[in-house]
CSV table of C-alpha atoms and ligand atoms in Angstrom, one decimal:
chain,number,residue,atom,x,y,z
W,1,MET,CA,252.1,36.6,-69.3
W,2,PRO,CA,251.8,33.9,-66.9
W,3,GLU,CA,248.1,32.5,-66.1
W,4,PRO,CA,246.5,32.4,-63.0
W,5,GLY,CA,247.5,29.5,-61.4
W,6,HIS,CA,250.6,28.9,-63.0
W,7,ASP,CA,253.7,28.7,-60.8
W,8,ALA,CA,255.2,32.0,-61.8
W,9,GLY,CA,258.9,30.9,-61.4
W,10,ALA,CA,258.9,28.3,-63.9
W,11,ALA,CA,259.0,28.6,-67.8
W,12,MET,CA,256.0,28.8,-70.2
W,13,THR,CA,255.5,26.0,-72.2
W,14,ALA,CA,255.3,27.3,-76.1
W,15,LEU,CA,252.1,24.8,-77.6
W,16,LEU,CA,252.0,25.6,-81.5
W,17,LEU,CA,248.3,24.5,-82.7
W,18,VAL,CA,248.3,24.2,-86.6
W,19,GLY,CA,244.8,24.3,-88.4
W,20,ALA,CA,242.1,24.9,-86.4
W,21,GLY,CA,240.8,21.7,-87.4
W,22,HIS,CA,238.0,19.8,-84.9
W,23,THR,CA,240.6,18.7,-82.0
W,24,HIS,CA,242.3,22.2,-82.0
W,25,LEU,CA,238.9,23.9,-81.8
W,26,TYR,CA,238.3,21.7,-78.7
W,27,LEU,CA,241.9,22.9,-77.3
W,28,VAL,CA,241.2,26.3,-78.2
W,29,LYS,CA,238.1,26.2,-76.2
W,30,HIS,CA,239.7,24.7,-73.5
W,31,ALA,CA,242.9,26.8,-73.3
W,32,ALA,CA,242.4,28.7,-70.3
W,33,GLU,CA,243.5,25.3,-68.3
W,34,LEU,CA,246.4,24.9,-70.4
W,35,ALA,CA,247.4,28.2,-69.6
W,36,ALA,CA,246.8,27.7,-66.0
W,37,ALA,CA,249.0,24.6,-66.6
W,38,GLY,CA,252.1,26.9,-67.9
W,39,TYR,CA,251.3,26.5,-71.9
W,40,ARG,CA,251.8,29.6,-74.0
W,41,VAL,CA,249.5,28.7,-76.8
W,42,GLN,CA,249.5,29.9,-80.6
W,43,LEU,CA,247.2,28.7,-83.0
W,44,LEU,CA,248.1,29.2,-86.4
W,45,ALA,CA,245.2,28.7,-89.2
W,46,PRO,CA,243.3,30.1,-91.3
W,47,ARG,CA,240.3,32.5,-89.9
W,48,PHE,CA,237.0,30.5,-91.1
W,49,PHE,CA,236.7,27.1,-90.4
W,50,ASP,CA,233.9,25.2,-92.8
W,51,TYR,CA,231.9,22.3,-91.0
W,52,SER,CA,231.6,19.0,-93.4
W,53,GLY,CA,228.3,18.2,-92.0
W,54,VAL,CA,226.6,20.8,-93.4
W,55,ALA,CA,228.9,20.9,-96.7
W,56,SER,CA,226.8,19.3,-99.0
W,57,ALA,CA,224.0,20.8,-98.7
W,58,ARG,CA,225.5,24.3,-98.6
W,59,ALA,CA,227.5,23.5,-101.8
W,60,ALA,CA,224.4,22.5,-103.3
W,61,GLY,CA,222.6,25.9,-102.2
W,62,ALA,CA,220.3,24.3,-99.5
W,63,LEU,CA,221.6,25.6,-96.4
W,64,SER,CA,222.5,29.6,-96.2
W,65,GLY,CA,226.3,30.5,-97.2
W,66,ASP,CA,227.7,31.0,-94.0
W,67,ALA,CA,225.9,27.8,-92.3
W,68,GLY,CA,228.6,25.8,-89.9
W,69,ARG,CA,231.2,28.4,-90.7
W,70,ILE,CA,233.2,29.5,-87.4
W,71,ASP,CA,235.2,32.3,-87.1
W,72,VAL,CA,238.1,31.3,-85.5
W,73,ARG,CA,239.9,34.2,-85.1
W,74,ALA,CA,237.0,35.6,-83.0
W,75,LEU,CA,237.3,32.3,-81.3
W,76,ALA,CA,240.4,32.6,-80.7
W,77,ALA,CA,240.5,36.0,-79.2
W,78,GLY,CA,237.4,35.0,-77.0
W,79,CYS,CA,239.3,32.1,-75.3
W,80,GLY,CA,242.7,34.8,-75.2
W,81,VAL,CA,244.8,32.1,-77.8
W,82,ASP,CA,247.2,34.0,-79.8
W,83,PHE,CA,246.1,33.6,-83.1
W,84,HIS,CA,248.6,34.0,-86.7
W,85,GLU,CA,246.5,34.1,-89.5
W,86,ALA,CA,248.1,32.0,-91.9
W,87,THR,CA,248.9,28.5,-92.9
W,88,VAL,CA,252.2,26.6,-92.3
W,89,GLU,CA,254.4,26.4,-95.3
W,90,SER,CA,257.6,24.3,-93.9
W,91,LEU,CA,259.2,22.9,-90.6
W,92,ASP,CA,262.2,22.8,-89.1
W,93,ALA,CA,261.9,20.1,-86.6
W,94,ASP,CA,264.9,19.9,-85.1
W,95,ALA,CA,264.8,23.8,-84.1
W,96,ARG,CA,261.6,23.5,-83.4
W,97,ILE,CA,260.4,26.6,-85.6
W,98,ALA,CA,257.5,26.2,-88.4
W,99,VAL,CA,257.6,28.5,-91.1
W,100,THR,CA,253.9,30.2,-92.3
W,101,SER,CA,252.8,31.4,-95.5
W,102,ASP,CA,253.2,35.1,-94.4
W,103,GLY,CA,256.8,34.5,-93.9
W,104,ALA,CA,256.7,34.7,-89.8
W,105,ARG,CA,258.8,32.1,-87.9
W,106,LEU,CA,257.1,30.7,-84.9
W,107,PRO,CA,259.0,28.6,-82.7
W,108,TYR,CA,257.0,26.0,-80.3
W,109,ASP,CA,258.2,23.2,-77.6
W,110,VAL,CA,255.3,21.1,-78.5
W,111,LEU,CA,253.5,21.0,-81.7
W,112,SER,CA,250.0,19.6,-83.1
W,113,ILE,CA,249.0,19.2,-86.3
W,114,ASN,CA,245.1,19.2,-87.5
W,115,ILE,CA,245.0,20.1,-90.7
W,116,GLY,CA,242.4,18.1,-92.4
W,117,SER,CA,242.5,16.0,-95.5
W,118,VAL,CA,242.2,16.7,-99.5
W,119,VAL,CA,240.5,15.1,-102.3
W,120,ALA,CA,243.0,11.9,-103.6
W,121,PRO,CA,242.2,12.3,-107.4
W,122,GLU,CA,243.6,8.6,-107.5
W,123,GLY,CA,245.7,9.1,-110.8
W,124,MET,CA,243.6,10.9,-113.1
W,125,GLU,CA,244.6,14.0,-115.0
W,126,VAL,CA,242.1,16.7,-113.5
W,127,HIS,CA,241.5,20.4,-115.0
W,128,PRO,CA,242.8,23.1,-112.3
W,129,GLY,CA,238.5,24.3,-112.6
W,130,VAL,CA,237.4,21.2,-111.5
W,131,LEU,CA,235.6,21.5,-107.8
W,132,ARG,CA,236.7,19.0,-105.0
W,133,VAL,CA,234.8,18.3,-101.7
W,134,LYS,CA,237.8,18.7,-99.8
W,135,PRO,CA,239.2,21.4,-98.6
W,136,LEU,CA,235.6,22.7,-98.4
W,137,SER,CA,236.7,25.8,-99.0
W,138,GLY,CA,236.9,25.0,-102.7
W,139,LEU,CA,233.4,23.0,-102.4
W,140,GLY,CA,232.1,26.5,-101.7
W,141,ASP,CA,231.9,27.7,-104.9
W,142,LEU,CA,229.5,25.1,-106.5
W,143,ASP,CA,226.7,27.1,-105.6
W,144,VAL,CA,227.9,30.4,-107.0
W,145,ARG,CA,229.1,28.5,-110.5
W,146,LEU,CA,225.9,27.3,-110.7
W,147,ARG,CA,224.0,30.4,-109.7
W,148,ALA,CA,226.3,32.0,-113.0
W,149,LEU,CA,224.9,29.7,-115.2
W,150,GLY,CA,221.4,30.6,-114.9
W,151,GLN,CA,218.3,29.2,-115.9
W,152,ARG,CA,219.7,27.2,-118.4
W,153,GLY,CA,219.6,24.2,-116.5
W,154,ALA,CA,223.4,22.9,-115.6
W,155,ALA,CA,224.6,19.7,-116.7
W,156,VAL,CA,226.7,18.1,-113.2
W,157,THR,CA,228.8,15.2,-112.8
W,158,VAL,CA,230.0,13.9,-110.0
W,159,VAL,CA,233.1,11.6,-109.5
W,160,GLY,CA,233.0,9.2,-107.1
W,161,GLY,CA,230.0,7.3,-105.5
W,162,GLY,CA,230.8,7.4,-101.8
W,163,ALA,CA,229.6,9.2,-99.3
W,164,SER,CA,230.2,12.5,-100.2
W,165,GLY,CA,229.4,11.9,-103.7
W,166,LEU,CA,226.0,10.2,-103.1
W,167,GLU,CA,224.7,13.5,-100.7
W,168,LEU,CA,225.9,15.6,-103.6
W,169,ALA,CA,224.3,14.0,-106.2
W,170,ALA,CA,221.3,13.6,-104.2
W,171,HIS,CA,221.2,17.3,-103.7
W,172,LEU,CA,221.9,18.2,-106.7
W,173,ALA,CA,219.0,16.3,-108.6
W,174,VAL,CA,216.6,18.5,-106.2
W,175,ARG,CA,218.1,22.0,-107.4
W,176,PRO,CA,215.7,23.4,-110.1
W,177,ASP,CA,218.6,25.0,-111.6
W,178,VAL,CA,220.4,21.7,-112.6
W,179,ALA,CA,218.9,20.3,-115.4
W,180,GLN,CA,221.0,16.9,-115.2
W,181,VAL,CA,223.1,15.4,-112.7
W,182,ARG,CA,225.3,11.9,-113.7
W,183,LEU,CA,227.5,10.2,-110.8
W,184,VAL,CA,230.3,8.2,-112.0
W,185,GLU,CA,231.7,5.3,-109.8
W,186,SER,CA,234.5,3.3,-110.7
W,187,GLY,CA,233.8,0.0,-108.8
W,188,PRO,CA,231.2,-2.0,-109.5
W,189,PHE,CA,228.1,0.0,-107.2
W,190,LEU,CA,227.5,3.1,-105.0
W,191,GLY,CA,227.9,3.6,-101.5
W,192,ALA,CA,230.2,0.8,-101.3
W,193,ASP,CA,230.8,0.8,-97.2
W,194,LEU,CA,226.8,0.8,-96.8
W,195,PRO,CA,224.8,-2.1,-96.0
W,196,ALA,CA,223.4,-3.3,-98.9
W,197,GLY,CA,219.7,-2.2,-98.3
W,198,ALA,CA,220.8,1.2,-97.5
W,199,ARG,CA,222.6,0.9,-100.9
W,200,THR,CA,219.4,-0.5,-102.6
W,201,ARG,CA,217.5,2.0,-100.9
W,202,ILE,CA,219.6,5.1,-102.1
W,203,SER,CA,219.9,3.9,-105.7
W,204,ARG,CA,216.2,4.1,-105.9
W,205,LEU,CA,215.9,7.5,-104.3
W,206,LEU,CA,218.7,8.5,-107.2
W,207,THR,CA,216.8,6.7,-109.9
W,208,LYS,CA,213.7,8.7,-108.5
W,209,ARG,CA,215.8,11.8,-108.9
W,210,ASP,CA,216.8,10.9,-112.2
W,211,VAL,CA,220.2,10.7,-111.6
W,212,VAL,CA,222.4,9.0,-114.2
W,213,VAL,CA,224.4,6.0,-112.9
W,214,HIS,CA,227.3,4.6,-114.2
W,215,THR,CA,229.1,2.6,-112.4
W,216,GLY,CA,232.6,0.0,-113.0
W,217,CYS,CA,233.7,3.7,-115.1
W,218,VAL,CA,237.4,4.6,-114.3
W,219,VAL,CA,238.1,8.2,-115.1
W,220,SER,CA,241.1,9.0,-116.5
W,221,GLU,CA,240.8,12.4,-116.8
W,222,ILE,CA,238.3,15.7,-116.3
W,223,GLY,CA,238.5,18.6,-117.7
W,224,GLU,CA,236.7,21.9,-117.9
W,225,ARG,CA,233.5,20.6,-119.8
W,226,GLN,CA,234.3,16.7,-120.2
W,227,LEU,CA,235.5,13.6,-118.6
W,228,VAL,CA,236.7,10.7,-120.4
W,229,CYS,CA,237.0,6.6,-119.1
W,230,GLN,CA,239.5,4.3,-119.4
W,231,ASP,CA,237.5,2.4,-121.9
W,232,GLY,CA,237.2,5.5,-124.3
W,233,THR,CA,233.4,6.7,-123.0
W,234,GLN,CA,233.1,10.4,-123.0
W,235,MET,CA,230.4,12.5,-121.1
W,236,ALA,CA,229.9,16.2,-121.3
W,237,HIS,CA,229.6,18.9,-118.5
W,238,ASP,CA,229.3,22.1,-117.2
W,239,VAL,CA,230.4,22.2,-113.8
W,240,ALA,CA,232.1,18.3,-112.2
W,241,VAL,CA,232.9,18.1,-109.2
W,242,LEU,CA,235.8,15.6,-107.6
W,243,ALA,CA,234.3,13.0,-104.6
W,244,THR,CA,236.6,10.4,-105.0
W,245,GLY,CA,238.0,9.4,-101.1
W,246,LEU,CA,240.3,11.6,-99.1
W,247,ALA,CA,243.6,11.5,-98.4
W,248,ALA,CA,246.5,13.3,-96.1
W,249,PRO,CA,247.2,16.6,-97.7
W,250,PRO,CA,250.6,16.4,-99.7
W,251,LEU,CA,251.9,19.1,-97.4
W,252,LEU,CA,252.7,16.8,-94.6
W,253,ALA,CA,255.7,14.9,-96.4
W,254,ALA,CA,257.0,18.4,-97.8
W,255,LEU,CA,257.2,18.8,-93.8
W,256,GLY,CA,258.7,15.5,-93.3
W,257,LEU,CA,256.1,14.4,-91.1
W,258,GLY,CA,254.6,12.1,-93.2
W,259,ASP,CA,253.4,10.5,-96.5
W,260,GLY,CA,249.7,10.1,-98.2
W,261,HIS,CA,248.3,7.9,-95.4
W,262,GLY,CA,249.2,11.2,-92.8
W,263,VAL,CA,251.4,11.8,-90.0
W,264,PRO,CA,252.2,8.6,-88.4
W,265,VAL,CA,251.3,8.4,-84.6
W,266,ARG,CA,250.9,6.2,-81.6
W,267,ALA,CA,248.0,5.4,-79.6
W,268,THR,CA,248.9,8.7,-77.7
W,269,LEU,CA,248.5,10.7,-80.6
W,270,GLN,CA,252.0,11.3,-80.6
W,271,HIS,CA,254.3,11.3,-84.0
W,272,VAL,CA,255.6,7.8,-84.2
W,273,ASP,CA,259.9,9.0,-83.8
W,274,ARG,CA,258.9,12.6,-82.0
W,275,ASP,CA,256.9,13.2,-78.6
W,276,GLU,CA,256.8,16.7,-79.1
W,277,ILE,CA,255.1,16.0,-81.9
W,278,TYR,CA,251.0,14.8,-82.2
W,279,ALA,CA,248.9,15.0,-84.9
W,280,VAL,CA,244.8,14.5,-84.7
W,281,GLY,CA,241.9,14.1,-87.3
W,282,ASP,CA,242.1,13.2,-91.1
W,283,CYS,CA,245.7,14.2,-91.8
W,284,ALA,CA,247.1,11.7,-88.7
W,285,HIS,CA,247.5,8.2,-89.7
W,286,PHE,CA,246.8,6.1,-86.5
W,287,LEU,CA,248.8,3.6,-86.4
W,288,PRO,CA,247.1,1.1,-83.9
W,289,ARG,CA,244.7,0.1,-86.6
W,290,PRO,CA,243.2,2.3,-90.1
W,291,LEU,CA,240.4,4.9,-88.8
W,292,PRO,CA,238.3,6.0,-91.6
W,293,ARG,CA,238.2,9.6,-92.4
W,294,LEU,CA,235.2,11.0,-90.3
W,295,GLY,CA,234.9,14.1,-88.0
W,296,VAL,CA,233.7,12.0,-85.5
W,297,HIS,CA,237.3,11.3,-84.7
W,298,GLY,CA,238.6,14.7,-84.5
W,299,VAL,CA,236.2,15.2,-82.2
W,300,ARG,CA,236.7,12.2,-80.2
W,301,GLN,CA,240.2,13.3,-80.0
W,302,GLY,CA,239.8,17.0,-78.9
W,303,PRO,CA,239.6,15.6,-74.8
W,304,VAL,CA,242.1,13.4,-75.1
W,305,LEU,CA,244.7,15.8,-76.9
W,306,HIS,CA,243.8,18.4,-73.9
W,307,ARG,CA,244.7,15.7,-71.1
W,308,SER,CA,247.9,14.6,-72.6
W,309,LEU,CA,249.0,18.4,-72.8
W,310,LEU,CA,248.0,18.5,-69.1
W,311,ALA,CA,249.6,15.0,-68.5
W,312,ARG,CA,253.0,15.8,-70.1
W,313,VAL,CA,253.9,18.8,-67.9
W,314,ARG,CA,252.9,17.1,-64.8
W,315,ALA,CA,255.1,14.2,-65.8
W,316,GLU,CA,251.9,11.8,-66.0
W,317,PRO,CA,251.2,9.2,-68.0
W,318,LEU,CA,249.8,9.9,-71.2
W,319,PRO,CA,246.3,9.3,-72.2
W,320,VAL,CA,245.6,7.1,-75.5
W,321,TYR,CA,242.9,7.4,-77.7
W,322,GLU,CA,240.5,4.0,-78.0
W,323,PRO,CA,238.5,4.8,-81.0
W,324,GLN,CA,235.1,3.7,-81.1
W,325,ARG,CA,234.2,0.3,-83.6
W,326,ARG,CA,231.1,1.9,-84.8
W,327,ALA,CA,230.3,5.7,-85.4
W,328,LEU,CA,227.3,6.9,-86.3
W,329,SER,CA,227.3,8.4,-89.6
W,330,ILE,CA,224.1,10.5,-91.1
W,331,LEU,CA,223.9,11.1,-94.8
W,332,ASP,CA,222.2,14.5,-96.2
W,333,LEU,CA,220.6,13.5,-98.7
W,334,GLY,CA,218.7,16.7,-99.8
W,335,GLY,CA,215.0,17.3,-100.2
W,336,ALA,CA,214.6,16.3,-96.5
W,337,VAL,CA,215.6,12.9,-96.1
W,338,GLY,CA,218.9,11.4,-94.8
W,339,LEU,CA,220.3,8.1,-94.3
W,340,ALA,CA,221.7,6.8,-90.3
W,341,VAL,CA,224.7,4.2,-90.6
W,342,ARG,CA,225.8,2.5,-87.3
W,343,GLY,CA,227.5,-1.1,-88.4
W,344,ARG,CA,224.7,-3.0,-90.9
W,345,VAL,CA,222.3,-1.1,-88.9
W,346,TRP,CA,220.5,1.7,-91.4
W,347,TRP,CA,217.6,4.0,-91.1
W,348,TYR,CA,216.1,6.4,-94.0
W,349,GLY,CA,214.0,8.8,-94.1
W,350,THR,CA,213.1,12.5,-92.8
W,351,GLY,CA,214.5,11.3,-89.1
W,352,PRO,CA,217.7,10.7,-89.4
W,353,LEU,CA,218.4,14.3,-90.9
W,354,HIS,CA,216.7,15.9,-88.1
W,355,LEU,CA,218.9,13.9,-85.9
W,356,LYS,CA,221.8,15.3,-88.1
W,357,ARG,CA,220.8,18.6,-87.3
W,358,TYR,CA,220.4,18.4,-83.9
W,359,ILE,CA,223.7,16.9,-83.4
W,360,ASP,CA,225.3,19.5,-85.7
W,361,ARG,CA,223.9,22.3,-84.5
W,362,ARG,CA,224.5,21.7,-80.9
W,363,TRP,CA,228.6,20.7,-81.8
W,364,LEU,CA,228.5,24.2,-83.9
W,365,ARG,CA,227.0,26.1,-80.8
W,366,THR,CA,229.8,25.5,-78.7
W,367,TYR,CA,232.4,27.5,-81.1
W,368,GLN,CA,229.7,29.7,-82.8
W,369,PRO,CA,228.7,32.1,-80.4
W,370,GLU,CA,225.5,33.2,-82.3
W,371,PRO,CA,224.6,30.7,-85.3
W,372,GLY,CA,222.6,32.7,-87.4
W,373,PRO,CA,219.2,31.1,-89.6
W,374,TRP,CA,220.7,28.0,-91.8
W,375,GLN,CA,217.8,27.9,-94.1
W,376,ARG,CA,218.4,29.9,-97.5
W,377,PRO,CA,216.4,32.6,-97.6
W,378,THR,CA,213.7,31.8,-100.9
W,379,GLY,CA,213.6,34.5,-103.7
E,401,FAD,C1,231.2,17.0,-98.7
E,401,FAD,C2,231.8,16.1,-97.3
E,401,FAD,C3,231.1,15.8,-96.4
E,401,FAD,C4,231.5,15.2,-95.1
E,401,FAD,N1,230.5,15.0,-94.0
E,401,FAD,C5,230.7,14.4,-92.9
E,401,FAD,C6,229.9,13.9,-92.0
E,401,FAD,O1,228.6,14.4,-92.0
E,401,FAD,N2,230.3,13.4,-90.8
E,401,FAD,C7,231.3,13.4,-90.7
E,401,FAD,O2,232.1,12.8,-89.4
E,401,FAD,N3,232.7,13.3,-91.6
E,401,FAD,C8,232.3,14.0,-92.4
E,401,FAD,N4,233.3,14.3,-93.6
E,401,FAD,C9,234.5,13.8,-93.2
E,401,FAD,C10,235.1,15.1,-92.8
E,401,FAD,O3,235.1,16.4,-94.0
E,401,FAD,C11,236.5,15.2,-92.1
E,401,FAD,O4,236.6,13.7,-91.8
E,401,FAD,C12,236.8,15.7,-91.0
E,401,FAD,O5,236.4,17.3,-91.6
E,401,FAD,C13,237.8,15.8,-90.4
E,401,FAD,O6,238.4,16.6,-89.6
E,401,FAD,P1,239.7,17.2,-89.2
E,401,FAD,O7,239.5,18.2,-87.7
E,401,FAD,O8,240.7,16.3,-89.4
E,401,FAD,O9,240.4,18.2,-90.2
E,401,FAD,P2,239.1,19.7,-91.0
E,401,FAD,O10,238.0,19.6,-90.6
E,401,FAD,O11,239.3,19.4,-92.4
E,401,FAD,O12,239.7,20.9,-90.4
E,401,FAD,C14,241.2,21.3,-91.2
E,401,FAD,C15,241.4,22.7,-91.0
E,401,FAD,O13,242.7,23.0,-91.4
E,401,FAD,C16,242.7,23.9,-92.2
E,401,FAD,N5,244.2,24.0,-92.5
E,401,FAD,C17,244.4,23.2,-94.0
E,401,FAD,N6,245.7,23.6,-94.0
E,401,FAD,C18,246.6,23.9,-93.4
E,401,FAD,C19,247.6,24.4,-93.1
E,401,FAD,N7,248.5,24.1,-93.6
E,401,FAD,N8,247.7,25.2,-92.4
E,401,FAD,C20,247.5,25.9,-91.2
E,401,FAD,N9,245.8,25.4,-91.3
E,401,FAD,C21,245.5,24.3,-92.3
E,401,FAD,C22,242.0,24.1,-92.6
E,401,FAD,O14,241.7,25.2,-93.3
E,401,FAD,C23,241.1,23.4,-92.2
E,401,FAD,O15,240.1,24.5,-91.3
E,401,FAD,C24,232.6,15.0,-94.9
E,401,FAD,C25,233.7,15.3,-95.6
E,401,FAD,C26,233.0,15.8,-96.7
E,401,FAD,C27,234.4,16.3,-98.0
């Protein structure tokens, strides 16, 4: 049924949102304006969205299991959006039909993709039992696995010394049921994107927490119980976590929309060859300049995509996304400390973690009607 404010004589435009990433959550929240402009909005996504800002703390058991979880179905219902709980499996871009994992065929006039990223295993052989930091649904099993190992004290190996690997290793090292944490990095040092002083600070922290760091170690194979490096070194573990950086989901190539870099988009966030297809967040390959895979871009693209959709039905010029040169990023390092970095400036201590929690809660409050307590109950 046409929405109030919409010209009843005009046909509705079918807008299909695939994935409930950061950008699409914003659109769902502002769906009433889209409906008034003539859109029939449908969201195709899994029921829950997990917020990465609290993912390491949650995976390591420092925050409760549902901290940072958004019930997408409830949000869509509250905003008048038609929700289809499934994932996209294939696409007929010429007929403009998306086929879902439960076999439904969803027609669209305008399509937007916001399906996030996956871990890039960089040519290594990885056992299916090895946990991956992305998608976040898989990382949720870490706490469960560690609890199942009981009091004997687990040996955990984290592969990849970037932001998420550092967060996880630092967190796990303060967990009482973890006996040993190894952090394995192929490059010459940890936290290659961090300012040198911040890298030194984190290395000191890891040493103090008895994390065993192996740099310059190129992993070729990760099995269920041990990993092997190219130089033949073998390391045993109870649990291994892969944190070797993020890449676009291989599904995009299967959909015919992109490659490992993502869906190629112009500054308007539209597909390079198809005006009716948008891609946002980690799954987009922003052609004007490479963007790091950070939630902040997905968040900031929300208002741009929203304005773009309104502009296109009014035949107005489309807005462009202008990314910040330097974004603030804050690592949660467990033990009540964090590290904030913006460009070459950094700040370590309890203050950055408080700031992070404040930012995260403020963002989540927009989408969670009643956020529960985050702290894991003790005992
Ligand atoms: C451990 C960890 C910690 C991080 N911490 C931070 C941080 O503190 N700050 C920061 O800025 N970035 C952080 N990042 C990076 C951050 O996770 C990503 O940049 C961000 O989540 C990307 O947002 P997005 O909206 O593109 O996708 P996502 O947040 O990944 O959302 C994509 C959604 O699409 C859904 N989906 C997936 N496949 C399909 C499909 N086929 N069909 C339909 N739906 C699908 C998923 O279920 C998911 O809900 C972290 C990453 C990791 C791994």
